[in-house]
Coordinates of C-alpha atoms in Angstrom, one line a residue:
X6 CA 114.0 136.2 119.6
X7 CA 117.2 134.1 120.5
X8 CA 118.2 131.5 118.4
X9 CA 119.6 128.2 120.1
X10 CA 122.5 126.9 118.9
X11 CA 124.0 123.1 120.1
X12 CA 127.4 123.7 121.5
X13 CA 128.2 120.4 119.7
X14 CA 126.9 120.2 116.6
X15 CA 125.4 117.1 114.8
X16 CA 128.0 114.8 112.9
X17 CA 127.0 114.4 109.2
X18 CA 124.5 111.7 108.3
X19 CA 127.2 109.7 106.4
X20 CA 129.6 109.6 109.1
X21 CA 126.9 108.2 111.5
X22 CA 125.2 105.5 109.3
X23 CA 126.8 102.4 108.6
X24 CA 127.0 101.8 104.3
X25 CA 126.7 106.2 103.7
X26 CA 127.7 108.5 101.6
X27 CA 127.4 111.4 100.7
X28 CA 126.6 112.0 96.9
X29 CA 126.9 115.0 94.8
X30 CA 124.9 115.8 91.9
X31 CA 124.0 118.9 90.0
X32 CA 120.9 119.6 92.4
X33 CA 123.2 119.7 95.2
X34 CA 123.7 116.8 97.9
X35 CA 122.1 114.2 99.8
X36 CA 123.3 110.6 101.8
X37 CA 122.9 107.8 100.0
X38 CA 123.1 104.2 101.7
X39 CA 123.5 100.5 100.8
X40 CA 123.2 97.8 103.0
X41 CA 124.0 94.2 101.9
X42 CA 121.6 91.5 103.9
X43 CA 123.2 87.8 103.0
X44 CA 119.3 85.7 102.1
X45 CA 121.2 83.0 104.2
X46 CA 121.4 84.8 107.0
X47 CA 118.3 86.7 109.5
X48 CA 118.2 90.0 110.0
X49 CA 117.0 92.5 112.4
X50 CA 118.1 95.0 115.1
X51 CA 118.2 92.7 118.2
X52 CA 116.6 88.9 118.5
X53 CA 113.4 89.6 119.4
X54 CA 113.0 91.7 115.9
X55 CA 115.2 88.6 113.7
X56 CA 113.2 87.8 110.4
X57 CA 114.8 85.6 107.7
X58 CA 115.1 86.8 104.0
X59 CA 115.8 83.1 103.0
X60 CA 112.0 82.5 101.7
X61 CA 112.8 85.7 99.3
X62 CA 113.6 83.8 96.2
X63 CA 110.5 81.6 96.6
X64 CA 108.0 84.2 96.4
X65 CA 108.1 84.1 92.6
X66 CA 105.4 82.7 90.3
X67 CA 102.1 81.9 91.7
X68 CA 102.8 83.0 95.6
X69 CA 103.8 86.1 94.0
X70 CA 100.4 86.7 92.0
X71 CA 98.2 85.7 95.2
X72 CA 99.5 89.0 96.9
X73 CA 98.7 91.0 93.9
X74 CA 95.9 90.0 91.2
X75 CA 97.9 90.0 88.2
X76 CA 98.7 86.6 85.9
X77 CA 102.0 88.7 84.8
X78 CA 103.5 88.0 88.1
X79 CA 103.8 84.5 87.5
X80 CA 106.4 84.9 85.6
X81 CA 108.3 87.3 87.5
X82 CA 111.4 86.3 88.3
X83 CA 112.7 87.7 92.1
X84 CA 115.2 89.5 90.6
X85 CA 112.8 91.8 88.8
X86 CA 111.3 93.2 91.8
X87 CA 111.5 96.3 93.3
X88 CA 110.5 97.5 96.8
X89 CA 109.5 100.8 96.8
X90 CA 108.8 102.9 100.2
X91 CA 108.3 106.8 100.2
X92 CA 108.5 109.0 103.0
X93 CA 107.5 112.4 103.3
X94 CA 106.9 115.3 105.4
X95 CA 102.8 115.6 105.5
X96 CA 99.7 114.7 104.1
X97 CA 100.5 117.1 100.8
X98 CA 100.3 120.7 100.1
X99 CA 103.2 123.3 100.7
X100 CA 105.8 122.5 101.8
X101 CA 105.3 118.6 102.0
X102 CA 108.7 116.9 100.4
X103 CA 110.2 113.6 100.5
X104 CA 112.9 113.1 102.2
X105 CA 113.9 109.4 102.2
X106 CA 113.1 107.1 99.5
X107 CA 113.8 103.3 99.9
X108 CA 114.8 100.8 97.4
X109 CA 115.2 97.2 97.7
X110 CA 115.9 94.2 95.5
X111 CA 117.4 90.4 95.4
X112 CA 120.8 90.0 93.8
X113 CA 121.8 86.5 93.9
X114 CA 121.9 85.7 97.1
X115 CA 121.5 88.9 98.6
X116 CA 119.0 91.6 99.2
X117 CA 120.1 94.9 98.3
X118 CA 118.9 98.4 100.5
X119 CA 119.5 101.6 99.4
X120 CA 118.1 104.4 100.7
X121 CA 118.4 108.2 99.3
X122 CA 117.8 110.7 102.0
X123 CA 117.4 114.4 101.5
X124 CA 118.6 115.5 105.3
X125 CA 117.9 119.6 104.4
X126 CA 114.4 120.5 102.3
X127 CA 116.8 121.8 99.7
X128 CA 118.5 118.5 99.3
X129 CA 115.2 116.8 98.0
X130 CA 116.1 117.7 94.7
X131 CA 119.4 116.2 95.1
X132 CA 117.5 113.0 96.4
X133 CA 115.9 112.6 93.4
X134 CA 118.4 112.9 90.9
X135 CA 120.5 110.6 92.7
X136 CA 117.6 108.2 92.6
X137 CA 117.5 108.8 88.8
X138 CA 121.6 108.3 88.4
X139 CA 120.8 105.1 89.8
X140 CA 117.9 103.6 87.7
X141 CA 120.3 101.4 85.5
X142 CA 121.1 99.7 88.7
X143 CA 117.4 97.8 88.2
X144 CA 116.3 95.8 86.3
X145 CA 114.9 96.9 82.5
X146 CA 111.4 95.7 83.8
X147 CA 111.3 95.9 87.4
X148 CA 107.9 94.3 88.9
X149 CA 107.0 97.6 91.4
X150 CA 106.4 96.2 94.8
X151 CA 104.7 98.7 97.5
X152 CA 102.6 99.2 100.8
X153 CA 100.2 102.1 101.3
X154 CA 98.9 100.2 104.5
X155 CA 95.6 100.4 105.7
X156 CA 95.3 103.5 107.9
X157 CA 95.9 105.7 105.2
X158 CA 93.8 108.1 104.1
X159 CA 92.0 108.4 100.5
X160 CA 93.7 111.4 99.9
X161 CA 97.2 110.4 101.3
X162 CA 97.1 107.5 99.5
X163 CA 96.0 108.8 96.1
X164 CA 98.9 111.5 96.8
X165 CA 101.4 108.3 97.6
X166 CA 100.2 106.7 94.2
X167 CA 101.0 109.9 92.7
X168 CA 104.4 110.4 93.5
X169 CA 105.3 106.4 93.8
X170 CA 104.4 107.3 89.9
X171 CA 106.3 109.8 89.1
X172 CA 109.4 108.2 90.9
X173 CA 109.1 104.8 89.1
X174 CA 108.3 107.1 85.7
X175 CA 112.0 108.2 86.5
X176 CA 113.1 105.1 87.3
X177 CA 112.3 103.5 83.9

């Protein structure tokens, strides 16, 4: 069989995405990105997809514990939490890896994104421990925030729960 080769090859993910870089660790390398959204300004790709992040900071205390039943969460300071979003490859088994991992958080007065992508299978190790590297940039007690959605199935999502556990057991 023939292989088929692009005449022009593919830049490098952190030449093409806006806030990347590329970040060494001992695993090997992967792109990391941060993206700085002002919580006064809106956001979105074009102005029919504009949402504000200005109602951010008033999620904390009891509109916070409606979304998830737990009295701690009055208490919770916006600063403390932490948006979590996994991606990966399949449903589980061989050969299923993650290969972008989402973070986001309010600093002040903005919300930070950073997200650690593993563009090569063998750079999800790399992913990982970059993730790890930067734990201390959260808060000592982060407040986990995710979304499973509803499609899911039991077995994805019990998989999801699994590694969202193991990430924010490295995390902390």
């Amino acid at each position: 069989s023939r292989s088929v080769r692009s005449r022009h090859p593919l830049p490098p993910l952190a030449v093409v995405l806006p806030g990347a870089r590329q970040c060494e660790t001992a695993s090997g390398t992967c792109v990391v990105r941060e993206v700085r959204y002002s919580l006064l300004t809106d956001c979105g790709v074009s102005s029919a997809e504009t949402f504000a992040l200005s109602p951010l900071p008033r999620l904390a205390g009891a509109p916070l514990a409606r979304l998830a039943p737990d009295a701690r969460l009055e208490g919770a300071p916006i600063g403390d939490l932490l948006f979590l979003d996994i991606e990966t490859t399949g449903l589980g088994g061989a050969g299923a890896m993650v290969f972008l991992v989402g973070t986001g958080r309010v600093e002040g007065a903005v919300f930070v994104l950073r997200q650690y992508i593993a563009p090569t299978p063998p750079a999800e190790a790399a992913l990982l421990e970059a993730l790890i590297d930067d734990a201390e940039l959260y808060s000592a007690d982060p407040v986990l925030v995710t979304y499973n959605g509803r499609i899911r199935s039991e077995e994805h999502t019990s998989e999801l729960q699994s590694l969202a556990y193991l990430v924010c057991r490295l995390l902390l």
